[in-house]
Short mmCIF file of C-alpha atoms (C1' of nucleotides) in Angstrom, two decimals:
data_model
loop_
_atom_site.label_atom_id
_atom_site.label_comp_id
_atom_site.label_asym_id
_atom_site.label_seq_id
_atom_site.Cartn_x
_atom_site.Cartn_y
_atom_site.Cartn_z
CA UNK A 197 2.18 3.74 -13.26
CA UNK A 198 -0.10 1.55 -11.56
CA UNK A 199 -3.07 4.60 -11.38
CA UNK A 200 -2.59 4.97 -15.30
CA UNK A 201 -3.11 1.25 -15.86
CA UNK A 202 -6.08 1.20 -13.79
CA UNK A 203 -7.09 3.98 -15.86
CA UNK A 204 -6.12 2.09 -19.40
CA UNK A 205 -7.74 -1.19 -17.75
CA UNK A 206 -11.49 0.52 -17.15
CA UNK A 207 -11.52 2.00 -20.35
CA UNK A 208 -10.58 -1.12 -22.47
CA UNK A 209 -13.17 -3.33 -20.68
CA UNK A 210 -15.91 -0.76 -19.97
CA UNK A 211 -15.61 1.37 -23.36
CA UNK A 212 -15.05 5.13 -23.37
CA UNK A 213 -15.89 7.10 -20.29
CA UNK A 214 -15.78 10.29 -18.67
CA UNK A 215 -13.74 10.93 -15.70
CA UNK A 216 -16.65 11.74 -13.30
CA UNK A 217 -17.38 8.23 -14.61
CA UNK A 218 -13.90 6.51 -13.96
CA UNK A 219 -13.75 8.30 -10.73
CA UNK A 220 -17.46 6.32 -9.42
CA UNK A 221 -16.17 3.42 -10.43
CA UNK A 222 -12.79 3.88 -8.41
CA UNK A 223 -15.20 4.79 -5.36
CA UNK A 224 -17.19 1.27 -5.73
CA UNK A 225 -15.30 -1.84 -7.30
CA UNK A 226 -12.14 -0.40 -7.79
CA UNK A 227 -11.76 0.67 -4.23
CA UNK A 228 -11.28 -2.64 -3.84
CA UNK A 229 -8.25 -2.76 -5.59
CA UNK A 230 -6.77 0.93 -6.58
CA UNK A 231 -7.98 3.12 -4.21
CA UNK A 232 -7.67 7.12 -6.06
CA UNK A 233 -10.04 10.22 -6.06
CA UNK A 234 -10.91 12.57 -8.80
CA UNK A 235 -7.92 15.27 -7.79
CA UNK A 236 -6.06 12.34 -8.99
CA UNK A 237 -7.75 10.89 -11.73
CA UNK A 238 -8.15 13.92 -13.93
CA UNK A 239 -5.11 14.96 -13.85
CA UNK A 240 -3.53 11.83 -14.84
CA UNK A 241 -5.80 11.67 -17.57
CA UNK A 242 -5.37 15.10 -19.12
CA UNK A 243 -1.31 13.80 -18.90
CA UNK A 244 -1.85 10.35 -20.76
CA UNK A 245 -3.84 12.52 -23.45
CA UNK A 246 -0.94 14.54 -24.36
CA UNK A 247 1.09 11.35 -24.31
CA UNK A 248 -1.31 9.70 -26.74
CA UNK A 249 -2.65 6.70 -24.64
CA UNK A 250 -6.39 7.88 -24.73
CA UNK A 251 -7.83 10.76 -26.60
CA UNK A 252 -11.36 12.63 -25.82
CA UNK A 253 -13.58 11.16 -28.18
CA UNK A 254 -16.52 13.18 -27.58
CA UNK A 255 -17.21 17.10 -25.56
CA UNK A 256 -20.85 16.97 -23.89
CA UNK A 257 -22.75 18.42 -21.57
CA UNK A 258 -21.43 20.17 -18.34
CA UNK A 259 -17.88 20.17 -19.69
CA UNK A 260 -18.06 16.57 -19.93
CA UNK A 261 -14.92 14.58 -21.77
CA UNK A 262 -15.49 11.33 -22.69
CA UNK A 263 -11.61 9.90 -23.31
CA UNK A 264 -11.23 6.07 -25.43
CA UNK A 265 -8.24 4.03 -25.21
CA UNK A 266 -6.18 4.29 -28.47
CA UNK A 267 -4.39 2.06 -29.87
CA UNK A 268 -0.73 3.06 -28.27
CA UNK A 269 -2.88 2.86 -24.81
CA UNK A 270 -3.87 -0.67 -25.39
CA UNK A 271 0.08 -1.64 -26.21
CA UNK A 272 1.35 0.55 -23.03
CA UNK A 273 -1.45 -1.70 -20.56
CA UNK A 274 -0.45 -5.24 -21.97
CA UNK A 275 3.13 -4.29 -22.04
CA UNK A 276 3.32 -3.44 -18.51
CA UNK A 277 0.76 -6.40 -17.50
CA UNK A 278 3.07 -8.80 -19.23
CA UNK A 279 7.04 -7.32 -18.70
CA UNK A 280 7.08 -4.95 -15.64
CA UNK A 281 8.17 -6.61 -12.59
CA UNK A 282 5.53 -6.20 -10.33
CA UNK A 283 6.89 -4.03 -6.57
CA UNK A 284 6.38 -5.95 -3.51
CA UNK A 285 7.49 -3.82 -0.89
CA UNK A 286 4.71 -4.24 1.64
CA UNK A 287 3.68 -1.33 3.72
CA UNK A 288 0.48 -2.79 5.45
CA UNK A 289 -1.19 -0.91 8.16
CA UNK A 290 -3.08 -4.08 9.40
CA UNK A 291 0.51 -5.91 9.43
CA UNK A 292 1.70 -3.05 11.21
CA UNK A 293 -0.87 -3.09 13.51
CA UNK A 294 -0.24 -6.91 14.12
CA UNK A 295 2.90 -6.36 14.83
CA UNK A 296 2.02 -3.36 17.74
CA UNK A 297 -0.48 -5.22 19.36
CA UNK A 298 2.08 -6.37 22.49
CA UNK A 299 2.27 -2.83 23.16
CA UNK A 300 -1.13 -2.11 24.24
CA UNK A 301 -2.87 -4.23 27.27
CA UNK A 302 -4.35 -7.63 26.22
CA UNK A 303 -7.99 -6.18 26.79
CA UNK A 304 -7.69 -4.03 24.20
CA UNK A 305 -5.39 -5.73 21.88
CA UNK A 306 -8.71 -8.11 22.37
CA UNK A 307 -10.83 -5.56 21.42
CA UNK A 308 -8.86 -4.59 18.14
CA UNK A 309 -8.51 -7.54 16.46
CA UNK A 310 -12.69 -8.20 17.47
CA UNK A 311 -13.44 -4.97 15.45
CA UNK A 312 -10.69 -6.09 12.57
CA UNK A 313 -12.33 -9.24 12.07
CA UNK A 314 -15.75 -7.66 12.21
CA UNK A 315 -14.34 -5.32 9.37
CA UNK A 316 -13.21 -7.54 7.33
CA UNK A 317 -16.03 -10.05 7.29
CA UNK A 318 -18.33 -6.71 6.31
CA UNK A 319 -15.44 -5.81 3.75
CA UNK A 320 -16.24 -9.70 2.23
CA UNK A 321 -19.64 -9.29 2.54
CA UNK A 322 -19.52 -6.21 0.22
CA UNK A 323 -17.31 -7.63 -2.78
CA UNK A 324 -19.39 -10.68 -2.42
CA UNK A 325 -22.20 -8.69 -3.02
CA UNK A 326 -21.06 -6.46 -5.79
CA UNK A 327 -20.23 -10.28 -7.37
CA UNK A 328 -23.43 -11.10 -7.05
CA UNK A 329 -25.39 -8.47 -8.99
CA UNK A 330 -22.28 -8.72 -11.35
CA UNK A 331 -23.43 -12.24 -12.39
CA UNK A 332 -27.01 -10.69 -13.20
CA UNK A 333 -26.11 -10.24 -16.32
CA UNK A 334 -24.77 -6.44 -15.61
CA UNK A 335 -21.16 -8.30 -15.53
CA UNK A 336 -18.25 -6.03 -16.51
CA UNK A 337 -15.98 -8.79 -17.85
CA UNK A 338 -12.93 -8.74 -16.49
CA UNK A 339 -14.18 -8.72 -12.14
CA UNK A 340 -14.19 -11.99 -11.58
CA UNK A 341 -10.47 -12.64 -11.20
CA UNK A 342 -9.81 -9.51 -9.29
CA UNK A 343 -12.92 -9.87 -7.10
CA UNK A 344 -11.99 -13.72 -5.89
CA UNK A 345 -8.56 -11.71 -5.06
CA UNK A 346 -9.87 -9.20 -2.74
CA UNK A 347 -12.44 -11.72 -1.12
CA UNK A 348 -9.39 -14.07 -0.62
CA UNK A 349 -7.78 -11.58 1.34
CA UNK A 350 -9.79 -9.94 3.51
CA UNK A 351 -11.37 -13.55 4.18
CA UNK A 352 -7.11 -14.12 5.16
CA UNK A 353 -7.12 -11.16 7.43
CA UNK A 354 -10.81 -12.13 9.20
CA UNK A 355 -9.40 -15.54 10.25
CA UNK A 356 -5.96 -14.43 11.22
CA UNK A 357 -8.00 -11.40 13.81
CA UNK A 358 -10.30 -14.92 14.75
CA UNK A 359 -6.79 -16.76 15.29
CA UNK A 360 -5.31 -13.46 17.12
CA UNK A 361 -7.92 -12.63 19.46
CA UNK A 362 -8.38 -16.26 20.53
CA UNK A 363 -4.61 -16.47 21.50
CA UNK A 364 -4.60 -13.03 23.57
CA UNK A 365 -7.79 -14.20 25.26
CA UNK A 366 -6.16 -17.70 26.19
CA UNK A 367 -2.87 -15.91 27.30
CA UNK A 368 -5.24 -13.78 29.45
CA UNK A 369 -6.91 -16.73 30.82
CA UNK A 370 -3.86 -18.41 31.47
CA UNK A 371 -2.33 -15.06 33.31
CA UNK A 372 -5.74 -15.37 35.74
CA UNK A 373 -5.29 -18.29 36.35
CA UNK A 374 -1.82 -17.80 38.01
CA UNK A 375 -3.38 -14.71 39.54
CA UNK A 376 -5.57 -16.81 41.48
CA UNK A 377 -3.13 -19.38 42.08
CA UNK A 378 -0.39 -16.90 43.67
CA UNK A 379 -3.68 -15.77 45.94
CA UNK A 380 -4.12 -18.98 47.20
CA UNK A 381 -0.61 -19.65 47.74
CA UNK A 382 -0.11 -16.31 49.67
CA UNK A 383 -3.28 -16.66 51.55
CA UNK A 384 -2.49 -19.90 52.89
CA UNK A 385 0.79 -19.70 53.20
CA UNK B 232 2.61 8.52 10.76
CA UNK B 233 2.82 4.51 10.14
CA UNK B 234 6.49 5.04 9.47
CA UNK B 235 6.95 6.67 12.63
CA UNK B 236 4.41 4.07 14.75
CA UNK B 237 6.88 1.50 13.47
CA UNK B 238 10.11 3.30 14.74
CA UNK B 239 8.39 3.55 17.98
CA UNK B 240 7.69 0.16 18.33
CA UNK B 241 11.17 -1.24 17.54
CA UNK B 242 12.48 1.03 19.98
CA UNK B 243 9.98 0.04 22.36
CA UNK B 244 10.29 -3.39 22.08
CA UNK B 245 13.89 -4.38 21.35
CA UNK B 246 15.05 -1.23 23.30
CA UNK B 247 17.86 1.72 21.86
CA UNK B 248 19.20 1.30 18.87
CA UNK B 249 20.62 3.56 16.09
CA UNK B 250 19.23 4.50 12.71
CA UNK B 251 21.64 2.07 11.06
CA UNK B 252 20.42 -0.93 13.35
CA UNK B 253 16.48 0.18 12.91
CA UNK B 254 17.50 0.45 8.66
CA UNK B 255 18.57 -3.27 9.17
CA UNK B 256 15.49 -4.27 10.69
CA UNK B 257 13.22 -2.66 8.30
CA UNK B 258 15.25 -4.20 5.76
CA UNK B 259 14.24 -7.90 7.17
CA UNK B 260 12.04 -8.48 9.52
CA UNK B 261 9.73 -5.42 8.80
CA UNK B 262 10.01 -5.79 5.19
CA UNK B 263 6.92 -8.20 5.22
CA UNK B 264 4.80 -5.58 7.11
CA UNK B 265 5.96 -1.71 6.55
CA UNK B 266 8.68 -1.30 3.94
CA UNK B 267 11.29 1.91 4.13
CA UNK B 268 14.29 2.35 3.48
CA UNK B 269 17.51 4.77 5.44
CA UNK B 270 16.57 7.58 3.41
CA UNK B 271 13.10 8.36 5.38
CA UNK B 272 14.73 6.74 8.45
CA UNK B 273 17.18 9.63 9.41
CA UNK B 274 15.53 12.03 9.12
CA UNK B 275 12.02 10.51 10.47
CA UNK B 276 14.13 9.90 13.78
CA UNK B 277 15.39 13.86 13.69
CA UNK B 278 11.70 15.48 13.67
CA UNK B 279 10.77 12.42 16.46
CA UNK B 280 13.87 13.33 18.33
CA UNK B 281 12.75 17.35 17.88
CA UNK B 282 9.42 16.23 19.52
CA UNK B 283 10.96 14.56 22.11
CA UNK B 284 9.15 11.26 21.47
CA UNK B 285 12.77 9.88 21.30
CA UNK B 286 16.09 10.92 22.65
CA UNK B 287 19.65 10.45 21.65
CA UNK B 288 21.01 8.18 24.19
CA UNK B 289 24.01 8.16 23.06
CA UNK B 290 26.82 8.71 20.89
CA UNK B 291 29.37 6.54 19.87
CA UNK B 292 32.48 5.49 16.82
CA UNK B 293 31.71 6.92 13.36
CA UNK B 294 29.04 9.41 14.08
CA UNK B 295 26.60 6.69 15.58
CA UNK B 296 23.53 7.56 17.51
CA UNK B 297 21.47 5.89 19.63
CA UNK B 298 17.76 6.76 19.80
CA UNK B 299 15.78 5.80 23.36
CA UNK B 300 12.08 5.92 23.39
CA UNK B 301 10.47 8.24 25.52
CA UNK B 302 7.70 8.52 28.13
CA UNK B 303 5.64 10.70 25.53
CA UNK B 304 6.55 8.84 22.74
CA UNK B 305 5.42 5.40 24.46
CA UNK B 306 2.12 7.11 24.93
CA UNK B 307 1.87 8.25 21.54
CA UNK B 308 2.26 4.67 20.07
CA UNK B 309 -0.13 3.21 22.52
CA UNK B 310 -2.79 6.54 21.55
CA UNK B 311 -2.59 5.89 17.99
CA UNK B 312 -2.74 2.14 17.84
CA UNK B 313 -5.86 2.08 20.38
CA UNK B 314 -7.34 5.36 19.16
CA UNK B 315 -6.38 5.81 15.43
CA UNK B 316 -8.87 4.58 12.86
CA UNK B 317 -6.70 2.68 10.27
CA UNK B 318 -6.81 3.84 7.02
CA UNK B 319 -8.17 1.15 5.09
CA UNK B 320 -7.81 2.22 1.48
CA UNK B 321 -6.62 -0.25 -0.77
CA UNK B 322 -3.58 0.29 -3.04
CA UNK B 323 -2.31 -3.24 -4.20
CA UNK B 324 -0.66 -4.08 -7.15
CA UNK B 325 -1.00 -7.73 -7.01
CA UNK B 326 -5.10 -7.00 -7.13
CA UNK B 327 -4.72 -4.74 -10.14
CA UNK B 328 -2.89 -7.18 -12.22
CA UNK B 329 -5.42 -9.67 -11.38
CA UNK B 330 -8.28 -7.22 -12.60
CA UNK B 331 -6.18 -6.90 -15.23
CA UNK B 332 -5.63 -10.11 -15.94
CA UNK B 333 -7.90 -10.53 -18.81
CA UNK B 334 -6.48 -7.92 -20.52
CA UNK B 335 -3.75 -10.02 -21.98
CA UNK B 336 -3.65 -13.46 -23.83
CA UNK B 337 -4.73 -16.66 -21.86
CA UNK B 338 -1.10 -18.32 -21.84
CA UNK B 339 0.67 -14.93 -20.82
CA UNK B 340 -2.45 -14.83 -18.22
CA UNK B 341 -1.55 -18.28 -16.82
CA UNK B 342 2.08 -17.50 -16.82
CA UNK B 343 1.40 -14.44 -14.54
CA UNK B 344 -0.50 -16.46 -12.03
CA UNK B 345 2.13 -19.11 -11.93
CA UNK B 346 4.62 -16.75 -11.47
CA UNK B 347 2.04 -15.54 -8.34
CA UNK B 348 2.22 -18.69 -7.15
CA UNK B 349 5.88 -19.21 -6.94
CA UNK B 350 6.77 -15.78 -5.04
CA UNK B 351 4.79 -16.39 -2.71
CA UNK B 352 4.94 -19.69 -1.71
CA UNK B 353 8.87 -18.11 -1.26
CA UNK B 354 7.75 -14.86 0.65
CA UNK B 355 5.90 -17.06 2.89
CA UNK B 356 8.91 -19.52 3.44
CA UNK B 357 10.67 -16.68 4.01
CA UNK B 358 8.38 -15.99 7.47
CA UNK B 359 8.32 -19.37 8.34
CA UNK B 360 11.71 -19.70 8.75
CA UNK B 361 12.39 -15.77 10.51
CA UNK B 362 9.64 -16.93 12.89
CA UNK B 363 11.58 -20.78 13.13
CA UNK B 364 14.69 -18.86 14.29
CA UNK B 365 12.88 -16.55 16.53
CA UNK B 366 11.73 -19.98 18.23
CA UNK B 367 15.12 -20.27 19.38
CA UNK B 368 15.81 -18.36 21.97
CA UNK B 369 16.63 -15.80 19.64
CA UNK B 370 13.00 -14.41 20.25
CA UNK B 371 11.62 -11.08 19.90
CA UNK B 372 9.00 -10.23 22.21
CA UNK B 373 6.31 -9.39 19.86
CA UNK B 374 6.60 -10.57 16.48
CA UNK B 375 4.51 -13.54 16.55
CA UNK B 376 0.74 -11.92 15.37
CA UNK B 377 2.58 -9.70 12.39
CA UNK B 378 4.17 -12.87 11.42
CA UNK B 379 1.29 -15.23 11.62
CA UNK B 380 -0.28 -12.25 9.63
CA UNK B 381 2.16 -11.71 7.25
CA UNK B 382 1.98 -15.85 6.41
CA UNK B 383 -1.41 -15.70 5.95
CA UNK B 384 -1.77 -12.96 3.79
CA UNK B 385 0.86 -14.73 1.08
CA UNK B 386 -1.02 -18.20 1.34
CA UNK B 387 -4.20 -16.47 0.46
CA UNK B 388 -2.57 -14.71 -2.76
CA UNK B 389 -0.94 -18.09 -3.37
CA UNK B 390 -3.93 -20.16 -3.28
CA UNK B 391 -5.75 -17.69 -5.55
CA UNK B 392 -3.24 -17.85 -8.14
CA UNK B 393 -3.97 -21.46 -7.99
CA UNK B 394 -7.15 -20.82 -8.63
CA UNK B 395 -7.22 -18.44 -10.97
CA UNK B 396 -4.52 -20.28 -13.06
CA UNK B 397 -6.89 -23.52 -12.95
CA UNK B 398 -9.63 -21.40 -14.04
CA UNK B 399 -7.53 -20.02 -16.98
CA UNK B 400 -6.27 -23.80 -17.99
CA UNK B 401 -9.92 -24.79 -18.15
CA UNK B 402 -10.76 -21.74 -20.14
CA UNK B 403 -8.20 -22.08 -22.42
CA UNK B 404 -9.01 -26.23 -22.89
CA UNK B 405 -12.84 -25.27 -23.53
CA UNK B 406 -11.50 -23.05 -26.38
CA UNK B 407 -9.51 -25.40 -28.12
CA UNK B 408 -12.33 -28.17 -27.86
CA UNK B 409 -14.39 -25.72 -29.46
CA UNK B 410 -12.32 -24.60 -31.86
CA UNK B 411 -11.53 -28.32 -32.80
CA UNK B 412 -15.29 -29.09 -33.07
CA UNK B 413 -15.49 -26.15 -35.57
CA UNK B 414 -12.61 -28.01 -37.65
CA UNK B 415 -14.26 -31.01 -37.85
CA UNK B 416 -18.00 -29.21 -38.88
CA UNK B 417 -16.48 -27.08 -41.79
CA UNK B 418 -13.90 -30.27 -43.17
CA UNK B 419 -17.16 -32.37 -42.76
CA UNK B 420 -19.52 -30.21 -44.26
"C1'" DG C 266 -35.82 29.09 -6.71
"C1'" DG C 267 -33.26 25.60 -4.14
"C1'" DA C 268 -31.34 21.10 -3.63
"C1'" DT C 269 -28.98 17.52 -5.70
"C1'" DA C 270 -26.15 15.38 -8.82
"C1'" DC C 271 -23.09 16.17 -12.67
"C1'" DA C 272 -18.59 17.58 -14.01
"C1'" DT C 273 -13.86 19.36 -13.92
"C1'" DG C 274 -10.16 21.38 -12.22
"C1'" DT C 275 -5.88 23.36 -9.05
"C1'" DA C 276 -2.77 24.20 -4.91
"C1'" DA C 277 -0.52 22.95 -0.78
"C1'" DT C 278 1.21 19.47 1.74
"C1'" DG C 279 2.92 14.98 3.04
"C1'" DA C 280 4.90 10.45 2.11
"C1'" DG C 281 7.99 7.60 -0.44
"C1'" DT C 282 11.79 6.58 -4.03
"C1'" DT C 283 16.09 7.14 -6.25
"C1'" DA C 284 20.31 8.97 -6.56
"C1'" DC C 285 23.98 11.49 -4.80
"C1'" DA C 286 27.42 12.34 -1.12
"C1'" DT C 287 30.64 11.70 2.63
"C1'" DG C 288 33.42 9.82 6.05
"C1'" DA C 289 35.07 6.27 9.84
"C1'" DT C 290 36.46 1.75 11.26
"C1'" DT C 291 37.76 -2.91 10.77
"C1'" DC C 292 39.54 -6.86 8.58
"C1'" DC C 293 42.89 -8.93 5.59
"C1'" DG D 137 46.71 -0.09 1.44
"C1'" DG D 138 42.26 -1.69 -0.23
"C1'" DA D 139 37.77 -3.77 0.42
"C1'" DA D 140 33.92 -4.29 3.14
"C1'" DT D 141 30.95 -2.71 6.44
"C1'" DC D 142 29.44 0.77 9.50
"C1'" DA D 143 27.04 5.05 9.73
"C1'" DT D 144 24.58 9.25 8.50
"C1'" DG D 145 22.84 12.45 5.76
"C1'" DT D 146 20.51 15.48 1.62
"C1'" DA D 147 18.19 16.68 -2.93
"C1'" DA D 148 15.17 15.97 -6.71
"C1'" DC D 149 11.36 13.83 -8.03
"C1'" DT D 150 7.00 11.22 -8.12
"C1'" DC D 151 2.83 9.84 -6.07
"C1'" DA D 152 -1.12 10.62 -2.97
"C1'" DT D 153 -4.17 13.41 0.18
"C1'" DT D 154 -6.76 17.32 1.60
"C1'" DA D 155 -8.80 21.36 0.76
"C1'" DC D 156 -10.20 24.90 -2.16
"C1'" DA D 157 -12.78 26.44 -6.29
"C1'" DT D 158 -16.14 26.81 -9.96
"C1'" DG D 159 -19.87 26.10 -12.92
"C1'" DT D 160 -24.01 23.33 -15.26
"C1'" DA D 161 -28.14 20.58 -15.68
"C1'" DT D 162 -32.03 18.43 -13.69
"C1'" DC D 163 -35.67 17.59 -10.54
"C1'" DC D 164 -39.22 19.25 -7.48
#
DNA sequence: GGATACATGTAATGAGTTACATGATTCC
DNA sequence: GGAATCATGTAACTCATTACATGTATCC
């Protein structure tokens, strides 16, 4: 369901659209959020037609459909915001990642979480910026809460690689240091 | 193939186990970081066991198997978590309710965020205390990062639905003085 | 006339969920 | 003997990805 209330979201705040247009905005801000692709989209839209949730209020150009929330559409989006329990099974590759990286050598366990942090602080940068020219006056009106969300989180994830890579890089220190110690030990002994 | 990585890594790390004992697992600790259930499990562990990047070990009372890691499948794991690109598309409900958010009234909105707030300041509780137990003794080798991750990631959602329910209250309180300003004009006037 | 962007679709495959199905052992 | 737990499996369905497929309008 969550694809169709995306859907039912963009066109009650943005008006009625085409899916070519739905399906840009899924590649920019939305992407953020609800990752889907056109093979996807249009479907899903010629299905909520039939059930009555949008309709195509206008046929132009190049096979163009616009579709407009109706009325039923509007009811279906608030009732699920509002009554359907939201699923919070977790299935994270990042987590999953964290949760590997004992099973690789310290070096490049290092190395990973350098590049996940780097990621992640460009992933900020980006929603920070798509805020930004938001607040120009082109605002859509509903980003705000959802864009503080996503910058929240991959902020999260930035300073948990910072926190990782620290640790495997004092563990590594620490294993050197023994090393060299052992050397010593065996060399004057 | 995350579902797979994940069997691989259990296996690696806390050494053979059957289906049933992996299921259990996935039903706790990996919960917070790759959800499935013993319906992909079984079978999963067939087409790895066809592939040889696990073997049946053993066989023991009511049909149990035990699955071993193997040499290939150890390098497998290690390949894709060094070599594999993560996919980094975003599919989170949490995020579309909170671009959603706006869609519904302001108290409903606030109730949804301090809802938010609630599960997971008990999600991350939850991790707190797995990783208090795994302080004693009890420890497995290498769930420290993917809980530390896993902690972090819930805080961040929590604090936002702080936020985000402050910034509705505020909202909300701006109304009313409006509205109440627009009571006394019109009885005044 | 050719490139680019607009615009919509379908088919095959893979991943994940829900429900169904069965049987063995242990504990009381 | 009955309940609980151990233990494994399959089938139908939904959701998501990748690749294939086609045609139009605009800009240069």
């Amino acid at each position: 369901m969550s694809l169709r209330m995306a859907l039912l979201g963009l066109l009650s705040a943005s008006g009625p659209s085409s899916g070519y247009d739905l399906t840009k905005t899924f590649a920019t801000t939305l992407n953020h959020v609800w990752h889907s692709t056109h093979s996807q989209i249009y479907p899903e839209l010629g299905r909520m037609a039939e059930q009555q949730l949008v309709s195509v209020s206008e046929q132009g150009a190049r096979g163009r459909k616009t579709y407009a929330i109706t009325e039923r559409g509007r009811e279906e989006l608030k009732r699920w915001i509002v009554e359907v329990e939201p699923d919070r099974r977790v299935r994270s590759v990042e987590a999953l990642r964290a949760f590997l990286l004992t099973e690789v050598e310290p070096e490049q366990a290092v190395e990973i979480t350098r590049k996940e942090s780097e990621i992640n602080q460009q992933l900020s940068a980006q929603l920070r910026d798509i805020r930004a020219r938001y607040s120009d006056g082109d605002r859509e009106p509903f980003g705000d809460f959802a864009m503080e969300f996503g910058i929240r989180r991959y902020d999260a994830v930035q300073q948990w690689a910072d926190w990782a890579r620290k640790r495997l890089e004092s563990e590594s220190a620490q294993r050197v240091t023994r090393s060299a110690k052992n050397k010593n030990r065996s060399s004057s002994g």
